[in-house]
Amino acid sequence: MESYKSLKKHFHQSLNDVFSSREIDYFFFQILYKILKWQKIDYVLNQENFSDSEFLNFLNHAILELKLNRPIQHILGYVSFYDLEIKVNGDVLIPRPETEELVSIIVNDLSNANTLLDIGTGSGCIPLAVKYKFPHLNCIGTDVSIKAIKVAQENSARLGIDVDFIHQDVFASSFPLDSIDILVSNPPYIPKKELSSMSPNVVDYEPHSALFVPDNNPLMFYSIIAEMGTKILNKNGKIYFEIHEEYGDQIVNLLSDLNYSNVLLFQDLQGKNRIVTASI
């Protein structure tokens, strides 16, 4: 049996031709937390001890999966998102830090709202995170993917956070919901022409339907959702979009043309245009 210190060295040696040292460290400590619920200080205090067999087996499994470019979130089975552990698999998009920033803006804005609707909810991370902070809020998530709705419902049940998840196509001739105070969406927004330049751990393992839009109509989801918002949002309701960095000005203009007010464009922590908000 090997010590945790020697296993960490083995983990680095096995993956250093694929990942940076910083990434490998991140993976290692994520696995430590999953199996043993250890923080870094626990590793420091116990690194000379012989390893737990479950940890050893999972570590070797993770090495094989990481070499196949499988996302660490899929290997772990969850992603940490806004203080919640959100289940993810190949049926849903892995929530990104930028989406946590979107949630933070919503949470900071929230006042006198009763109902939130998230279109293209995927894992359900957005309404679950907002509801976690504001238990009184009626939160709803819709998605065209039945498999995604199942994952979102599992997250709701496991976390004990009551969110209604509904199988619904945003392009359907009728939409069954109205009287919404907050309308939010992180829809597909990557033009298909960018696929060839993207990382294999995204292209090979995340649902393309949640990522890509036609090159000739990259704003297709924003257009339909913004138009819908003019019909289903209550007076003084707000709309929140996560966006492609290249289309910020176009989405601002789209909302302004539909007579939304207080249209704002926010940058993410990387300095890229990422979030647009507006009022009706």
PDB file of N, CA and C in Angstrom, residues 178-268:
ATOM      1  N   ASP A 178     -46.807  32.211 -17.805  1.00  0.00           N
ATOM      2  CA  ASP A 178     -46.847  33.668 -17.869  1.00  0.00           C
ATOM      3  C   ASP A 178     -46.742  34.225 -16.453  1.00  0.00           C
ATOM      4  N   SER A 179     -46.910  35.536 -16.325  1.00  0.00           N
ATOM      5  CA  SER A 179     -46.796  36.212 -15.021  1.00  0.00           C
ATOM      6  C   SER A 179     -45.462  35.909 -14.347  1.00  0.00           C
ATOM      7  N   ILE A 180     -44.379  36.119 -15.110  1.00  0.00           N
ATOM      8  CA  ILE A 180     -43.016  35.856 -14.642  1.00  0.00           C
ATOM      9  C   ILE A 180     -42.367  37.174 -14.217  1.00  0.00           C
ATOM     10  N   ASP A 181     -41.660  37.159 -13.105  1.00  0.00           N
ATOM     11  CA  ASP A 181     -40.934  38.346 -12.642  1.00  0.00           C
ATOM     12  C   ASP A 181     -39.487  38.361 -13.124  1.00  0.00           C
ATOM     13  N   ILE A 182     -38.881  37.188 -13.193  1.00  0.00           N
ATOM     14  CA  ILE A 182     -37.486  37.070 -13.620  1.00  0.00           C
ATOM     15  C   ILE A 182     -37.404  35.998 -14.700  1.00  0.00           C
ATOM     16  N   LEU A 183     -36.916  36.393 -15.871  1.00  0.00           N
ATOM     17  CA  LEU A 183     -36.713  35.462 -16.981  1.00  0.00           C
ATOM     18  C   LEU A 183     -35.215  35.357 -17.224  1.00  0.00           C
ATOM     19  N   VAL A 184     -34.679  34.156 -17.154  1.00  0.00           N
ATOM     20  CA  VAL A 184     -33.233  33.970 -17.286  1.00  0.00           C
ATOM     21  C   VAL A 184     -32.951  32.848 -18.265  1.00  0.00           C
ATOM     22  N   SER A 185     -31.859  32.988 -19.004  1.00  0.00           N
ATOM     23  CA  SER A 185     -31.459  31.909 -19.909  1.00  0.00           C
ATOM     24  C   SER A 185     -29.966  31.980 -20.202  1.00  0.00           C
ATOM     25  N   ASN A 186     -29.360  30.810 -20.204  1.00  0.00           N
ATOM     26  CA  ASN A 186     -28.004  30.617 -20.710  1.00  0.00           C
ATOM     27  C   ASN A 186     -28.150  29.648 -21.880  1.00  0.00           C
ATOM     28  N   PRO A 187     -28.617  30.148 -23.026  1.00  0.00           N
ATOM     29  CA  PRO A 187     -28.959  29.256 -24.137  1.00  0.00           C
ATOM     30  C   PRO A 187     -27.729  28.856 -24.946  1.00  0.00           C
ATOM     31  N   PRO A 188     -27.888  27.937 -25.882  1.00  0.00           N
ATOM     32  CA  PRO A 188     -26.785  27.652 -26.807  1.00  0.00           C
ATOM     33  C   PRO A 188     -26.393  28.936 -27.539  1.00  0.00           C
ATOM     34  N   TYR A 189     -25.082  29.204 -27.631  1.00  0.00           N
ATOM     35  CA  TYR A 189     -24.683  30.450 -28.309  1.00  0.00           C
ATOM     36  C   TYR A 189     -23.367  30.339 -29.082  1.00  0.00           C
ATOM     37  N   ILE A 190     -22.794  29.162 -29.181  1.00  0.00           N
ATOM     38  CA  ILE A 190     -21.510  29.023 -29.875  1.00  0.00           C
ATOM     39  C   ILE A 190     -21.766  28.672 -31.343  1.00  0.00           C
ATOM     40  N   PRO A 191     -21.329  29.502 -32.300  1.00  0.00           N
ATOM     41  CA  PRO A 191     -21.487  29.151 -33.715  1.00  0.00           C
ATOM     42  C   PRO A 191     -20.750  27.848 -34.035  1.00  0.00           C
ATOM     43  N   LYS A 192     -21.342  27.041 -34.888  1.00  0.00           N
ATOM     44  CA  LYS A 192     -20.756  25.739 -35.204  1.00  0.00           C
ATOM     45  C   LYS A 192     -19.359  25.856 -35.803  1.00  0.00           C
ATOM     46  N   LYS A 193     -19.056  26.989 -36.410  1.00  0.00           N
ATOM     47  CA  LYS A 193     -17.733  27.168 -37.009  1.00  0.00           C
ATOM     48  C   LYS A 193     -16.621  27.142 -35.960  1.00  0.00           C
ATOM     49  N   GLU A 194     -16.962  27.348 -34.686  1.00  0.00           N
ATOM     50  CA  GLU A 194     -15.958  27.351 -33.626  1.00  0.00           C
ATOM     51  C   GLU A 194     -15.674  25.956 -33.079  1.00  0.00           C
ATOM     52  N   LEU A 195     -16.442  24.973 -33.513  1.00  0.00           N
ATOM     53  CA  LEU A 195     -16.311  23.611 -32.971  1.00  0.00           C
ATOM     54  C   LEU A 195     -14.896  23.074 -33.111  1.00  0.00           C
ATOM     55  N   SER A 196     -14.280  23.287 -34.270  1.00  0.00           N
ATOM     56  CA  SER A 196     -12.961  22.698 -34.536  1.00  0.00           C
ATOM     57  C   SER A 196     -11.867  23.267 -33.643  1.00  0.00           C
ATOM     58  N   SER A 197     -12.100  24.425 -33.047  1.00  0.00           N
ATOM     59  CA  SER A 197     -11.079  25.047 -32.201  1.00  0.00           C
ATOM     60  C   SER A 197     -11.308  24.789 -30.717  1.00  0.00           C
ATOM     61  N   MET A 198     -12.335  24.021 -30.396  1.00  0.00           N
ATOM     62  CA  MET A 198     -12.687  23.799 -28.992  1.00  0.00           C
ATOM     63  C   MET A 198     -12.025  22.548 -28.429  1.00  0.00           C
ATOM     64  N   SER A 199     -11.916  22.499 -27.117  1.00  0.00           N
ATOM     65  CA  SER A 199     -11.257  21.392 -26.424  1.00  0.00           C
ATOM     66  C   SER A 199     -12.046  20.096 -26.577  1.00  0.00           C
ATOM     67  N   PRO A 200     -11.347  18.966 -26.747  1.00  0.00           N
ATOM     68  CA  PRO A 200     -12.033  17.670 -26.859  1.00  0.00           C
ATOM     69  C   PRO A 200     -12.878  17.326 -25.633  1.00  0.00           C
ATOM     70  N   ASN A 201     -12.473  17.793 -24.454  1.00  0.00           N
ATOM     71  CA  ASN A 201     -13.258  17.440 -23.263  1.00  0.00           C
ATOM     72  C   ASN A 201     -14.613  18.141 -23.239  1.00  0.00           C
ATOM     73  N   VAL A 202     -14.785  19.153 -24.087  1.00  0.00           N
ATOM     74  CA  VAL A 202     -16.093  19.781 -24.272  1.00  0.00           C
ATOM     75  C   VAL A 202     -16.821  19.140 -25.445  1.00  0.00           C
ATOM     76  N   VAL A 203     -16.162  19.104 -26.592  1.00  0.00           N
ATOM     77  CA  VAL A 203     -16.796  18.636 -27.832  1.00  0.00           C
ATOM     78  C   VAL A 203     -17.206  17.171 -27.745  1.00  0.00           C
ATOM     79  N   ASP A 204     -16.393  16.352 -27.098  1.00  0.00           N
ATOM     80  CA  ASP A 204     -16.652  14.906 -27.077  1.00  0.00           C
ATOM     81  C   ASP A 204     -17.606  14.469 -25.968  1.00  0.00           C
ATOM     82  N   TYR A 205     -17.821  15.313 -24.964  1.00  0.00           N
ATOM     83  CA  TYR A 205     -18.556  14.832 -23.785  1.00  0.00           C
ATOM     84  C   TYR A 205     -19.760  15.681 -23.370  1.00  0.00           C
ATOM     85  N   GLU A 206     -19.907  16.867 -23.932  1.00  0.00           N
ATOM     86  CA  GLU A 206     -21.058  17.694 -23.564  1.00  0.00           C
ATOM     87  C   GLU A 206     -22.042  17.761 -24.725  1.00  0.00           C
ATOM     88  N   PRO A 207     -23.347  17.888 -24.433  1.00  0.00           N
ATOM     89  CA  PRO A 207     -24.360  17.825 -25.491  1.00  0.00           C
ATOM     90  C   PRO A 207     -24.270  19.008 -26.456  1.00  0.00           C
ATOM     91  N   HIS A 208     -24.098  18.704 -27.732  1.00  0.00           N
ATOM     92  CA  HIS A 208     -23.962  19.757 -28.734  1.00  0.00           C
ATOM     93  C   HIS A 208     -25.211  20.623 -28.807  1.00  0.00           C
ATOM     94  N   SER A 209     -26.360  20.032 -28.506  1.00  0.00           N
ATOM     95  CA  SER A 209     -27.609  20.802 -28.554  1.00  0.00           C
ATOM     96  C   SER A 209     -27.635  21.915 -27.517  1.00  0.00           C
ATOM     97  N   ALA A 210     -26.819  21.785 -26.472  1.00  0.00           N
ATOM     98  CA  ALA A 210     -26.748  22.814 -25.431  1.00  0.00           C
ATOM     99  C   ALA A 210     -25.629  23.819 -25.685  1.00  0.00           C
ATOM    100  N   LEU A 211     -24.830  23.560 -26.709  1.00  0.00           N
ATOM    101  CA  LEU A 211     -23.666  24.395 -26.987  1.00  0.00           C
ATOM    102  C   LEU A 211     -23.797  25.234 -28.248  1.00  0.00           C
ATOM    103  N   PHE A 212     -24.229  24.600 -29.341  1.00  0.00           N
ATOM    104  CA  PHE A 212     -24.032  25.186 -30.667  1.00  0.00           C
ATOM    105  C   PHE A 212     -25.305  25.722 -31.305  1.00  0.00           C
ATOM    106  N   VAL A 213     -25.098  26.761 -32.124  1.00  0.00           N
ATOM    107  CA  VAL A 213     -26.164  27.360 -32.928  1.00  0.00           C
ATOM    108  C   VAL A 213     -25.659  27.497 -34.366  1.00  0.00           C
ATOM    109  N   PRO A 214     -26.573  27.626 -35.330  1.00  0.00           N
ATOM    110  CA  PRO A 214     -26.143  27.779 -36.724  1.00  0.00           C
ATOM    111  C   PRO A 214     -25.303  29.038 -36.915  1.00  0.00           C
ATOM    112  N   ASP A 215     -24.303  28.942 -37.777  1.00  0.00           N
ATOM    113  CA  ASP A 215     -23.440  30.095 -38.041  1.00  0.00           C
ATOM    114  C   ASP A 215     -24.230  31.287 -38.568  1.00  0.00           C
ATOM    115  N   ASN A 216     -25.297  31.012 -39.310  1.00  0.00           N
ATOM    116  CA  ASN A 216     -26.058  32.101 -39.932  1.00  0.00           C
ATOM    117  C   ASN A 216     -27.171  32.658 -39.044  1.00  0.00           C
ATOM    118  N   ASN A 217     -27.315  32.109 -37.826  1.00  0.00           N
ATOM    119  CA  ASN A 217     -28.361  32.606 -36.927  1.00  0.00           C
ATOM    120  C   ASN A 217     -27.956  32.421 -35.466  1.00  0.00           C
ATOM    121  N   PRO A 218     -26.839  33.024 -35.061  1.00  0.00           N
ATOM    122  CA  PRO A 218     -26.312  32.763 -33.708  1.00  0.00           C
ATOM    123  C   PRO A 218     -27.184  33.312 -32.585  1.00  0.00           C
ATOM    124  N   LEU A 219     -28.083  34.242 -32.895  1.00  0.00           N
ATOM    125  CA  LEU A 219     -28.922  34.847 -31.852  1.00  0.00           C
ATOM    126  C   LEU A 219     -30.327  34.257 -31.829  1.00  0.00           C
ATOM    127  N   MET A 220     -30.505  33.085 -32.435  1.00  0.00           N
ATOM    128  CA  MET A 220     -31.852  32.525 -32.588  1.00  0.00           C
ATOM    129  C   MET A 220     -32.572  32.355 -31.252  1.00  0.00           C
ATOM    130  N   PHE A 221     -31.852  31.905 -30.232  1.00  0.00           N
ATOM    131  CA  PHE A 221     -32.491  31.702 -28.928  1.00  0.00           C
ATOM    132  C   PHE A 221     -32.775  33.032 -28.229  1.00  0.00           C
ATOM    133  N   TYR A 222     -31.847  33.978 -28.335  1.00  0.00           N
ATOM    134  CA  TYR A 222     -32.053  35.276 -27.696  1.00  0.00           C
ATOM    135  C   TYR A 222     -33.258  35.996 -28.295  1.00  0.00           C
ATOM    136  N   SER A 223     -33.408  35.889 -29.602  1.00  0.00           N
ATOM    137  CA  SER A 223     -34.522  36.561 -30.274  1.00  0.00           C
ATOM    138  C   SER A 223     -35.863  36.037 -29.784  1.00  0.00           C
ATOM    139  N   ILE A 224     -36.007  34.708 -29.753  1.00  0.00           N
ATOM    140  CA  ILE A 224     -37.299  34.125 -29.369  1.00  0.00           C
ATOM    141  C   ILE A 224     -37.582  34.348 -27.885  1.00  0.00           C
ATOM    142  N   ILE A 225     -36.548  34.248 -27.041  1.00  0.00           N
ATOM    143  CA  ILE A 225     -36.757  34.419 -25.597  1.00  0.00           C
ATOM    144  C   ILE A 225     -37.043  35.882 -25.257  1.00  0.00           C
ATOM    145  N   ALA A 226     -36.321  36.803 -25.903  1.00  0.00           N
ATOM    146  CA  ALA A 226     -36.570  38.226 -25.653  1.00  0.00           C
ATOM    147  C   ALA A 226     -37.974  38.618 -26.097  1.00  0.00           C
ATOM    148  N   GLU A 227     -38.403  38.114 -27.253  1.00  0.00           N
ATOM    149  CA  GLU A 227     -39.766  38.375 -27.735  1.00  0.00           C
ATOM    150  C   GLU A 227     -40.789  37.793 -26.763  1.00  0.00           C
ATOM    151  N   MET A 228     -40.530  36.582 -26.288  1.00  0.00           N
ATOM    152  CA  MET A 228     -41.420  35.948 -25.318  1.00  0.00           C
ATOM    153  C   MET A 228     -41.512  36.779 -24.041  1.00  0.00           C
ATOM    154  N   GLY A 229     -40.379  37.336 -23.627  1.00  0.00           N
ATOM    155  CA  GLY A 229     -40.361  38.130 -22.405  1.00  0.00           C
ATOM    156  C   GLY A 229     -41.311  39.309 -22.443  1.00  0.00           C
ATOM    157  N   THR A 230     -41.496  39.894 -23.622  1.00  0.00           N
ATOM    158  CA  THR A 230     -42.418  41.033 -23.735  1.00  0.00           C
ATOM    159  C   THR A 230     -43.856  40.606 -23.467  1.00  0.00           C
ATOM    160  N   LYS A 231     -44.134  39.315 -23.562  1.00  0.00           N
ATOM    161  CA  LYS A 231     -45.493  38.797 -23.367  1.00  0.00           C
ATOM    162  C   LYS A 231     -45.711  38.201 -21.970  1.00  0.00           C
ATOM    163  N   ILE A 232     -44.686  37.568 -21.416  1.00  0.00           N
ATOM    164  CA  ILE A 232     -44.900  36.810 -20.176  1.00  0.00           C
ATOM    165  C   ILE A 232     -44.334  37.481 -18.935  1.00  0.00           C
ATOM    166  N   LEU A 233     -43.488  38.504 -19.107  1.00  0.00           N
ATOM    167  CA  LEU A 233     -42.933  39.189 -17.940  1.00  0.00           C
ATOM    168  C   LEU A 233     -43.945  40.172 -17.358  1.00  0.00           C
ATOM    169  N   ASN A 234     -44.032  40.189 -16.043  1.00  0.00           N
ATOM    170  CA  ASN A 234     -44.856  41.181 -15.365  1.00  0.00           C
ATOM    171  C   ASN A 234     -44.238  42.568 -15.497  1.00  0.00           C
ATOM    172  N   LYS A 235     -45.024  43.593 -15.205  1.00  0.00           N
ATOM    173  CA  LYS A 235     -44.501  44.954 -15.199  1.00  0.00           C
ATOM    174  C   LYS A 235     -43.324  45.038 -14.229  1.00  0.00           C
ATOM    175  N   ASN A 236     -42.253  45.691 -14.685  1.00  0.00           N
ATOM    176  CA  ASN A 236     -40.997  45.817 -13.929  1.00  0.00           C
ATOM    177  C   ASN A 236     -40.249  44.491 -13.823  1.00  0.00           C
ATOM    178  N   GLY A 237     -40.671  43.501 -14.614  1.00  0.00           N
ATOM    179  CA  GLY A 237     -39.933  42.244 -14.664  1.00  0.00           C
ATOM    180  C   GLY A 237     -38.572  42.432 -15.309  1.00  0.00           C
ATOM    181  N   LYS A 238     -37.678  41.458 -15.076  1.00  0.00           N
ATOM    182  CA  LYS A 238     -36.317  41.569 -15.602  1.00  0.00           C
ATOM    183  C   LYS A 238     -35.931  40.315 -16.372  1.00  0.00           C
ATOM    184  N   ILE A 239     -35.054  40.525 -17.344  1.00  0.00           N
ATOM    185  CA  ILE A 239     -34.528  39.427 -18.150  1.00  0.00           C
ATOM    186  C   ILE A 239     -33.014  39.395 -17.989  1.00  0.00           C
ATOM    187  N   TYR A 240     -32.458  38.187 -17.905  1.00  0.00           N
ATOM    188  CA  TYR A 240     -31.021  37.982 -17.718  1.00  0.00           C
ATOM    189  C   TYR A 240     -30.534  36.954 -18.733  1.00  0.00           C
ATOM    190  N   PHE A 241     -29.495  37.304 -19.469  1.00  0.00           N
ATOM    191  CA  PHE A 241     -28.904  36.395 -20.448  1.00  0.00           C
ATOM    192  C   PHE A 241     -27.419  36.193 -20.166  1.00  0.00           C
ATOM    193  N   GLU A 242     -26.953  34.945 -20.282  1.00  0.00           N
ATOM    194  CA  GLU A 242     -25.523  34.706 -20.457  1.00  0.00           C
ATOM    195  C   GLU A 242     -25.277  34.650 -21.954  1.00  0.00           C
ATOM    196  N   ILE A 243     -24.166  35.242 -22.418  1.00  0.00           N
ATOM    197  CA  ILE A 243     -23.988  35.447 -23.856  1.00  0.00           C
ATOM    198  C   ILE A 243     -22.586  35.066 -24.330  1.00  0.00           C
ATOM    199  N   HIS A 244     -22.450  34.930 -25.636  1.00  0.00           N
ATOM    200  CA  HIS A 244     -21.153  34.808 -26.300  1.00  0.00           C
ATOM    201  C   HIS A 244     -20.484  36.180 -26.275  1.00  0.00           C
ATOM    202  N   GLU A 245     -19.208  36.202 -25.985  1.00  0.00           N
ATOM    203  CA  GLU A 245     -18.503  37.478 -25.827  1.00  0.00           C
ATOM    204  C   GLU A 245     -18.560  38.356 -27.071  1.00  0.00           C
ATOM    205  N   GLU A 246     -18.722  37.751 -28.260  1.00  0.00           N
ATOM    206  CA  GLU A 246     -18.708  38.517 -29.503  1.00  0.00           C
ATOM    207  C   GLU A 246     -20.042  39.189 -29.815  1.00  0.00           C
ATOM    208  N   TYR A 247     -21.103  38.816 -29.095  1.00  0.00           N
ATOM    209  CA  TYR A 247     -22.436  39.277 -29.501  1.00  0.00           C
ATOM    210  C   TYR A 247     -23.099  40.205 -28.486  1.00  0.00           C
ATOM    211  N   GLY A 248     -22.315  40.775 -27.594  1.00  0.00           N
ATOM    212  CA  GLY A 248     -22.879  41.636 -26.562  1.00  0.00           C
ATOM    213  C   GLY A 248     -23.656  42.813 -27.117  1.00  0.00           C
ATOM    214  N   ASP A 249     -23.045  43.561 -28.031  1.00  0.00           N
ATOM    215  CA  ASP A 249     -23.704  44.746 -28.579  1.00  0.00           C
ATOM    216  C   ASP A 249     -24.960  44.370 -29.350  1.00  0.00           C
ATOM    217  N   GLN A 250     -24.918  43.261 -30.081  1.00  0.00           N
ATOM    218  CA  GLN A 250     -26.086  42.839 -30.852  1.00  0.00           C
ATOM    219  C   GLN A 250     -27.258  42.479 -29.934  1.00  0.00           C
ATOM    220  N   ILE A 251     -26.967  41.829 -28.823  1.00  0.00           N
ATOM    221  CA  ILE A 251     -28.042  41.446 -27.901  1.00  0.00           C
ATOM    222  C   ILE A 251     -28.580  42.672 -27.165  1.00  0.00           C
ATOM    223  N   VAL A 252     -27.711  43.614 -26.826  1.00  0.00           N
ATOM    224  CA  VAL A 252     -28.164  44.881 -26.246  1.00  0.00           C
ATOM    225  C   VAL A 252     -29.118  45.579 -27.209  1.00  0.00           C
ATOM    226  N   ASN A 253     -28.751  45.636 -28.495  1.00  0.00           N
ATOM    227  CA  ASN A 253     -29.602  46.286 -29.496  1.00  0.00           C
ATOM    228  C   ASN A 253     -30.915  45.533 -29.676  1.00  0.00           C
ATOM    229  N   LEU A 254     -30.845  44.198 -29.651  1.00  0.00           N
ATOM    230  CA  LEU A 254     -32.054  43.381 -29.779  1.00  0.00           C
ATOM    231  C   LEU A 254     -33.056  43.732 -28.681  1.00  0.00           C
ATOM    232  N   LEU A 255     -32.582  43.816 -27.454  1.00  0.00           N
ATOM    233  CA  LEU A 255     -33.463  44.120 -26.329  1.00  0.00           C
ATOM    234  C   LEU A 255     -33.982  45.558 -26.401  1.00  0.00           C
ATOM    235  N   SER A 256     -33.122  46.470 -26.789  1.00  0.00           N
ATOM    236  CA  SER A 256     -33.543  47.867 -26.910  1.00  0.00           C
ATOM    237  C   SER A 256     -34.614  48.021 -27.979  1.00  0.00           C
ATOM    238  N   ASP A 257     -34.459  47.314 -29.100  1.00  0.00           N
ATOM    239  CA  ASP A 257     -35.440  47.379 -30.189  1.00  0.00           C
ATOM    240  C   ASP A 257     -36.800  46.829 -29.767  1.00  0.00           C
ATOM    241  N   LEU A 258     -36.805  45.942 -28.759  1.00  0.00           N
ATOM    242  CA  LEU A 258     -38.063  45.387 -28.246  1.00  0.00           C
ATOM    243  C   LEU A 258     -38.615  46.211 -27.077  1.00  0.00           C
ATOM    244  N   ASN A 259     -38.028  47.395 -26.898  1.00  0.00           N
ATOM    245  CA  ASN A 259     -38.487  48.355 -25.880  1.00  0.00           C
ATOM    246  C   ASN A 259     -38.214  47.918 -24.442  1.00  0.00           C
ATOM    247  N   TYR A 260     -37.204  47.068 -24.255  1.00  0.00           N
ATOM    248  CA  TYR A 260     -36.716  46.839 -22.900  1.00  0.00           C
ATOM    249  C   TYR A 260     -35.981  48.101 -22.443  1.00  0.00           C
ATOM    250  N   SER A 261     -35.950  48.318 -21.141  1.00  0.00           N
ATOM    251  CA  SER A 261     -35.255  49.483 -20.588  1.00  0.00           C
ATOM    252  C   SER A 261     -34.107  49.034 -19.693  1.00  0.00           C
ATOM    253  N   ASN A 262     -33.261  49.987 -19.326  1.00  0.00           N
ATOM    254  CA  ASN A 262     -32.122  49.701 -18.434  1.00  0.00           C
ATOM    255  C   ASN A 262     -31.320  48.497 -18.920  1.00  0.00           C
ATOM    256  N   VAL A 263     -31.029  48.485 -20.211  1.00  0.00           N
ATOM    257  CA  VAL A 263     -30.278  47.368 -20.790  1.00  0.00           C
ATOM    258  C   VAL A 263     -28.801  47.533 -20.424  1.00  0.00           C
ATOM    259  N   LEU A 264     -28.250  46.527 -19.743  1.00  0.00           N
ATOM    260  CA  LEU A 264     -26.875  46.604 -19.250  1.00  0.00           C
ATOM    261  C   LEU A 264     -26.071  45.408 -19.732  1.00  0.00           C
ATOM    262  N   LEU A 265     -24.811  45.667 -20.071  1.00  0.00           N
ATOM    263  CA  LEU A 265     -23.877  44.628 -20.505  1.00  0.00           C
ATOM    264  C   LEU A 265     -22.776  44.510 -19.464  1.00  0.00           C
ATOM    265  N   PHE A 266     -22.597  43.295 -18.928  1.00  0.00           N
ATOM    266  CA  PHE A 266     -21.590  43.042 -17.900  1.00  0.00           C
ATOM    267  C   PHE A 266     -20.463  42.174 -18.445  1.00  0.00           C
ATOM    268  N   GLN A 267     -19.264  42.430 -17.950  1.00  0.00           N
ATOM    269  CA  GLN A 267     -18.122  41.577 -18.269  1.00  0.00           C
ATOM    270  C   GLN A 267     -17.922  40.551 -17.157  1.00  0.00           C
ATOM    271  N   ASP A 268     -17.360  39.390 -17.534  1.00  0.00           N
ATOM    272  CA  ASP A 268     -17.054  38.378 -16.527  1.00  0.00           C
ATOM    273  C   ASP A 268     -15.699  38.674 -15.895  1.00  0.00           C
TER     274      ASP A 268
END
